[in-house]
Tab-separated table of C-alpha atoms in Angstrom:
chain	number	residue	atom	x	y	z
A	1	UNK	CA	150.712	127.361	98.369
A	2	UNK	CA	149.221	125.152	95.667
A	3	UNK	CA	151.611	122.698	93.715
A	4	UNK	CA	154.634	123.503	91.693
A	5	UNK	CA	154.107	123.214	87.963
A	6	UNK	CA	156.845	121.176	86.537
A	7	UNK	CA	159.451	122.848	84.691
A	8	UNK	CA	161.072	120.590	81.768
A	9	UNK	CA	163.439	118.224	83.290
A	10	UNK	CA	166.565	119.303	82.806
A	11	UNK	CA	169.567	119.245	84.767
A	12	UNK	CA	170.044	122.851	85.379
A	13	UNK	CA	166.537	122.717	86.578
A	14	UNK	CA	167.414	120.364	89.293
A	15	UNK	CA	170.324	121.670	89.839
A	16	UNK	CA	168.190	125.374	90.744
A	17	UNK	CA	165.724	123.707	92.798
A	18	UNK	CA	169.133	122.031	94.730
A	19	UNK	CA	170.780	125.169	95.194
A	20	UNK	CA	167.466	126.635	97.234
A	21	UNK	CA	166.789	123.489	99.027
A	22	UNK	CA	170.722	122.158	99.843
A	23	UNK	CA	171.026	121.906	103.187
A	24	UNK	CA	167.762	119.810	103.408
A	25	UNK	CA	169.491	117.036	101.433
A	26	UNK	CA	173.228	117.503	102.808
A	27	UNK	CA	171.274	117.503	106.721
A	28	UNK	CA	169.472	114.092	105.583
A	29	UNK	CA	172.603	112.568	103.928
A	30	UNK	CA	175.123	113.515	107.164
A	31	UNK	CA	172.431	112.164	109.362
A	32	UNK	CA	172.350	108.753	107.577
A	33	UNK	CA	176.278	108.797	107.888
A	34	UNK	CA	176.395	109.488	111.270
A	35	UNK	CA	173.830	106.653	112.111
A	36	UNK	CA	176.480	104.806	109.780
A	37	UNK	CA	179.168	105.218	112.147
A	38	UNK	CA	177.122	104.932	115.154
A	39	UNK	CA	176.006	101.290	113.529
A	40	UNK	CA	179.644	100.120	112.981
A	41	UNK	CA	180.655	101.650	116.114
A	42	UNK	CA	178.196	99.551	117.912
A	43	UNK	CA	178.783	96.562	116.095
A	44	UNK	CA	182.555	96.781	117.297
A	45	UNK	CA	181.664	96.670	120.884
A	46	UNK	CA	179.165	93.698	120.340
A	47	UNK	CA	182.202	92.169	118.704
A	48	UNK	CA	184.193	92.865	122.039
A	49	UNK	CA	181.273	91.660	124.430
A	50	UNK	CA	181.219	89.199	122.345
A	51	UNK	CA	184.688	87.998	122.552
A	52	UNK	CA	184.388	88.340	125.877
A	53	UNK	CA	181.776	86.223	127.117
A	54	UNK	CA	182.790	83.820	124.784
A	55	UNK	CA	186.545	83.632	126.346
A	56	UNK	CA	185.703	80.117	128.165
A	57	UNK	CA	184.518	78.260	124.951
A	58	UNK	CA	186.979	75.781	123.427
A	59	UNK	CA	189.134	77.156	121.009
A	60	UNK	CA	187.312	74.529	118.392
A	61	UNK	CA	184.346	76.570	118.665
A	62	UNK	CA	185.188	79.868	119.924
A	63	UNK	CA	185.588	81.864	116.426
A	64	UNK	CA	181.676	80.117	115.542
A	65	UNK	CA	180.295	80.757	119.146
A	66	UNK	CA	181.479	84.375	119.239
A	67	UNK	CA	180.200	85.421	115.611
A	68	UNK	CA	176.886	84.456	116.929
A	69	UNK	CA	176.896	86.017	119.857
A	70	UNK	CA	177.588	88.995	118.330
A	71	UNK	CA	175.318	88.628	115.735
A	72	UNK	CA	172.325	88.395	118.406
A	73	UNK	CA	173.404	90.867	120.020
A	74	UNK	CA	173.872	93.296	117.137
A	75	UNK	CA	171.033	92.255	115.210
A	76	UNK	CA	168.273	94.787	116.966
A	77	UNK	CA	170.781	97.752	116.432
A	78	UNK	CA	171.371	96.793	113.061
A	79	UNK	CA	167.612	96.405	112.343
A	80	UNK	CA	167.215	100.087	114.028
A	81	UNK	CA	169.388	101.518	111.410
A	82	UNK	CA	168.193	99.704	108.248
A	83	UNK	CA	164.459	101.019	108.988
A	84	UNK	CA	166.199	104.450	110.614
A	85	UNK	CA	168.598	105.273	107.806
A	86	UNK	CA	166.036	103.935	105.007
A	87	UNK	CA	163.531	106.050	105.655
A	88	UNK	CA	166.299	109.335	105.975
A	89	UNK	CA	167.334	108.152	102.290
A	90	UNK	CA	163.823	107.870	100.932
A	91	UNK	CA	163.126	111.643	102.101
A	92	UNK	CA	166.029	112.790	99.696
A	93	UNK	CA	163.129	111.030	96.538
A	94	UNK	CA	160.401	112.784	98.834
A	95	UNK	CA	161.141	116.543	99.503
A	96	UNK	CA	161.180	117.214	95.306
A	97	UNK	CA	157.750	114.824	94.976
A	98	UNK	CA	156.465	116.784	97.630
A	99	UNK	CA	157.362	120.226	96.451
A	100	UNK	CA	155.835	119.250	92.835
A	101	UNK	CA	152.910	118.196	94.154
A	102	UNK	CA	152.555	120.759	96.648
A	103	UNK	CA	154.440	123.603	96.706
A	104	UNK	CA	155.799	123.379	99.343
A	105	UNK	CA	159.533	122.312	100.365
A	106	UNK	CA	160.179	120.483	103.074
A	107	UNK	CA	163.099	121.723	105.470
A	108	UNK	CA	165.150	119.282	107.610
A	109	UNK	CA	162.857	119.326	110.656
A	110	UNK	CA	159.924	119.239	108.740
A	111	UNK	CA	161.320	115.780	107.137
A	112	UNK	CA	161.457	114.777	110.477
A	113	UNK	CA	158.210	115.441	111.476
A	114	UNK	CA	156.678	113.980	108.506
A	115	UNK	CA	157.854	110.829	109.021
A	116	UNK	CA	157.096	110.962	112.968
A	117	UNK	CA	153.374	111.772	111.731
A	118	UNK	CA	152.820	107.985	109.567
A	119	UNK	CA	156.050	106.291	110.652
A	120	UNK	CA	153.812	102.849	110.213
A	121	UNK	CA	152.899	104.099	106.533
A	122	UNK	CA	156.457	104.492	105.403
A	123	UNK	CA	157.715	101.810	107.210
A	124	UNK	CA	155.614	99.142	105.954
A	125	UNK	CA	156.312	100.954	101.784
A	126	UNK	CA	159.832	100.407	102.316
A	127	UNK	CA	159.360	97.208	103.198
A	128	UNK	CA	156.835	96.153	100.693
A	129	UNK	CA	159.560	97.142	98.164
A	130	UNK	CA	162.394	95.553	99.794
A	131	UNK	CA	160.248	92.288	99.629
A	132	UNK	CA	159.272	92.734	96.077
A	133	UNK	CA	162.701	93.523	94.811
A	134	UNK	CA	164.450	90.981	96.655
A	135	UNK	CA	161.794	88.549	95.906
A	136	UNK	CA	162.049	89.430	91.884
A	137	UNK	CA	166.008	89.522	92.193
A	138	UNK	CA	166.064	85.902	93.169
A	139	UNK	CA	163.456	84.876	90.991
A	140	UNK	CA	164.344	85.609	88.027
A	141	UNK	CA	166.534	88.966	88.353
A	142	UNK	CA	164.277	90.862	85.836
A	143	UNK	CA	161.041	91.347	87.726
A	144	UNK	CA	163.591	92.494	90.830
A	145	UNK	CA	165.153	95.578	88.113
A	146	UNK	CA	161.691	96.497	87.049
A	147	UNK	CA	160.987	97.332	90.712
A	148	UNK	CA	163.548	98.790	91.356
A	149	UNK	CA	162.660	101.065	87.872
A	150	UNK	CA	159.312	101.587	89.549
A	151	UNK	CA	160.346	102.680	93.169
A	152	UNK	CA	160.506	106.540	92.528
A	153	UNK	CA	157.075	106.316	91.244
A	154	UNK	CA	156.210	104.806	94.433
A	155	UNK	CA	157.598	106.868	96.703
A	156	UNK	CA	156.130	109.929	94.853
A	157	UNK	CA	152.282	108.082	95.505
A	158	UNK	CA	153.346	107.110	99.318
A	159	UNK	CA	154.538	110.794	99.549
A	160	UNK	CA	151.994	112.556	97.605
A	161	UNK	CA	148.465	110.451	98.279
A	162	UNK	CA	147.192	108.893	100.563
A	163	UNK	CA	146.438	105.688	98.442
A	164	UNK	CA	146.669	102.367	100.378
A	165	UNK	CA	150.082	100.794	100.005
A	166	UNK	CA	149.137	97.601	98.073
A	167	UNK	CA	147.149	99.728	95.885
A	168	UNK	CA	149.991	102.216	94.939
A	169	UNK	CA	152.594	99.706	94.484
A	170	UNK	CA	150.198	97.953	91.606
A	171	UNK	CA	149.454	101.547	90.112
A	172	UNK	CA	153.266	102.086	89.457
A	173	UNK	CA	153.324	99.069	87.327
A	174	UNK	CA	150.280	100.978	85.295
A	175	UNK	CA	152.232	103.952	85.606
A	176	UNK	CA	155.842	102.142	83.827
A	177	UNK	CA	154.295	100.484	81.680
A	178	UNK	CA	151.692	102.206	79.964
A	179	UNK	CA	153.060	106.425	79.955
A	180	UNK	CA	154.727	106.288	76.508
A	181	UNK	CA	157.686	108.580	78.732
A	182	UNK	CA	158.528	105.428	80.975
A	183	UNK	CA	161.062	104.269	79.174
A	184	UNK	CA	162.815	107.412	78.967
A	185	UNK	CA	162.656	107.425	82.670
A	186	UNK	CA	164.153	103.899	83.091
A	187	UNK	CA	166.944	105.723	80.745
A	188	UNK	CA	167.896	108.477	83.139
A	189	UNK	CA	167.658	106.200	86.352
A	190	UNK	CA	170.546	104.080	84.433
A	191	UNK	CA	172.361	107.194	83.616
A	192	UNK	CA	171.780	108.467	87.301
A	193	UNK	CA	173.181	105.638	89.041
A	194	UNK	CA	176.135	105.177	86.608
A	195	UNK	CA	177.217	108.912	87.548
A	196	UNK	CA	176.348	107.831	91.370
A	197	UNK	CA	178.941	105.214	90.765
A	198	UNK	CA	181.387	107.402	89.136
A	199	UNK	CA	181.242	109.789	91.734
A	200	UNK	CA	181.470	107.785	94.676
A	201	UNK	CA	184.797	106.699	93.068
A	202	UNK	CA	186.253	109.924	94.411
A	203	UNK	CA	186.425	109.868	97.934
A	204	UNK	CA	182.443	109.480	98.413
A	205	UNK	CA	181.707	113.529	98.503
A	206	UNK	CA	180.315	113.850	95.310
A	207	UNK	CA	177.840	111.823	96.169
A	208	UNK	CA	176.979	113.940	98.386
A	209	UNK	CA	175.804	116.468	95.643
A	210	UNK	CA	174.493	113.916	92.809
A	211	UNK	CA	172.530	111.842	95.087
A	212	UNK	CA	170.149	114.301	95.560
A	213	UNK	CA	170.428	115.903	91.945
A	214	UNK	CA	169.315	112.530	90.348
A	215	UNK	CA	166.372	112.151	92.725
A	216	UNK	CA	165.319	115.921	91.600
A	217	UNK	CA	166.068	114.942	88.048
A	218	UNK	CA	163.990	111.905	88.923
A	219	UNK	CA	161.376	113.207	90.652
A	220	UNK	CA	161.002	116.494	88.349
A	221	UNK	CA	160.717	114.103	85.389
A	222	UNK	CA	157.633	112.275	86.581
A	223	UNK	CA	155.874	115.475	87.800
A	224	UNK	CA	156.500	116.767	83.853
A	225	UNK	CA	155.082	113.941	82.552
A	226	UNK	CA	152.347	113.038	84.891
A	227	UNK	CA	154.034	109.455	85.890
A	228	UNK	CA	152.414	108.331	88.881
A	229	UNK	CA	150.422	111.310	89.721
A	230	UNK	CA	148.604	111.691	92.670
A	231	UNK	CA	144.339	110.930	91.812
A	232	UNK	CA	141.985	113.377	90.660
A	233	UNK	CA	138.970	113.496	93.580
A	234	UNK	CA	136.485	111.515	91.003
A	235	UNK	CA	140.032	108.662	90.711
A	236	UNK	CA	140.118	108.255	94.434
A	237	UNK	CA	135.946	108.574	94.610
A	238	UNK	CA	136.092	105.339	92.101
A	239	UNK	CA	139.039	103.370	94.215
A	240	UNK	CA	137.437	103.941	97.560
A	241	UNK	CA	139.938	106.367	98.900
A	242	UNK	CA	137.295	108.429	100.093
């Protein structure tokens, strides 16, 4: 199936391509909260081990001594889900990039198996934004927001190209700054997470539903207005993709 033209972003839109594709999103999201509760779970019984072998330490040092035991100890498991869980979240940005540019919507499995097939790929684009944001955040905060503005463009080249990361990630800053719809983009992410926020207010299950509706919205809007889109043949021919 070739790709999906874009309808115009709109929020019933989104909301029609969420009512096909729901239980692709509410799978990924109950997965990430399970691995949630696995994580603090875990981190509870490192607490106790913890606690325990620290029980012949004075009592000077025993609070200090045991919070870094159990720190160690919990550090791979929290690691496991931070790369685990982020790359579950990122699919919920993915399946409507992928369906835009493709046709084709990804069920839960298939999620699954996509990110089994390049795990290294994703891995190292989540953490190439992590770096970037956190690196702009404490630099000067603004350079930190505008990649955070920029990340759903990413994720629709990781998802949709096979452009080298570094590559991509420079694109996107092309892409924001220089598609005379950007701004309106930047617009709806702000609206998007404020309504995130609002929701999450009541007991967290909303989210459940407008989590995924903004990253349609999102993800919908750049396919309509050709933000980040994948290369033409003669674009990667000129870059060296091929």
């Amino acid at each position: 199936m070739g790709p999906s033209a874009a309808p115009k972003p709109t929020l019933q839109s989104a909301w029609n391509l969420f009512e096909t594709h729901w239980r692709s999103y509410l799978s990924l999201q109950l997965t990430v909260i399970g691995l949630a509760v696995v994580s603090v779970v875990i981190s509870l019984l490192t607490t106790l081990i913890a606690t325990a072998v620290t029980g012949g330490v004075s009592a000077d040092l025993r609070e200090s001594v045991t919070q870094l035991v159990a720190s160690a100890l919990n550090l791979p498991f929290t690691l496991l889900y931070q790369v685990v869980g982020g790359l579950l979240g990122v699919m919920i940005s993915a399946l409507p990039a992928l369906w835009f540019a493709t046709g084709h919507h990804l069920n839960y499995r298939e999620s699954l198996a996509l990110l089994r097939a390049n795990p290294r790929r994703y891995v190292l684009a989540g953490l190439l934004v992590s770096v970037a944001t956190g690196l702009g955040i404490l630099l000067c905060v603004i350079p930190g927001l505008i990649v955070m503005a920029l990340t759903p463009i990413y994720v629709r080249r990781v998802f949709t190209t096979e452009e080298p990361l570094w590559p991509a990630f420079r694109a996107c800053f092309n892409d924001l700054f220089t598609n005379s719809h950007s701004w309106g983009l930047v617009g709806y992410e702000l609206l998007s997470a404020l309504l995130i926020a609002i929701s999450a207010l009541f007991c967290l299950l909303p989210v459940l539903l407008t989590v995924p509706l903004a990253a349609i919205f999102i993800q919908q809007y750049l396919a309509a207005w050709e933000i980040g889109a994948p290369l033409s043949p003669r674009e990667e021919a000129s870059t060296g993709l091929l």
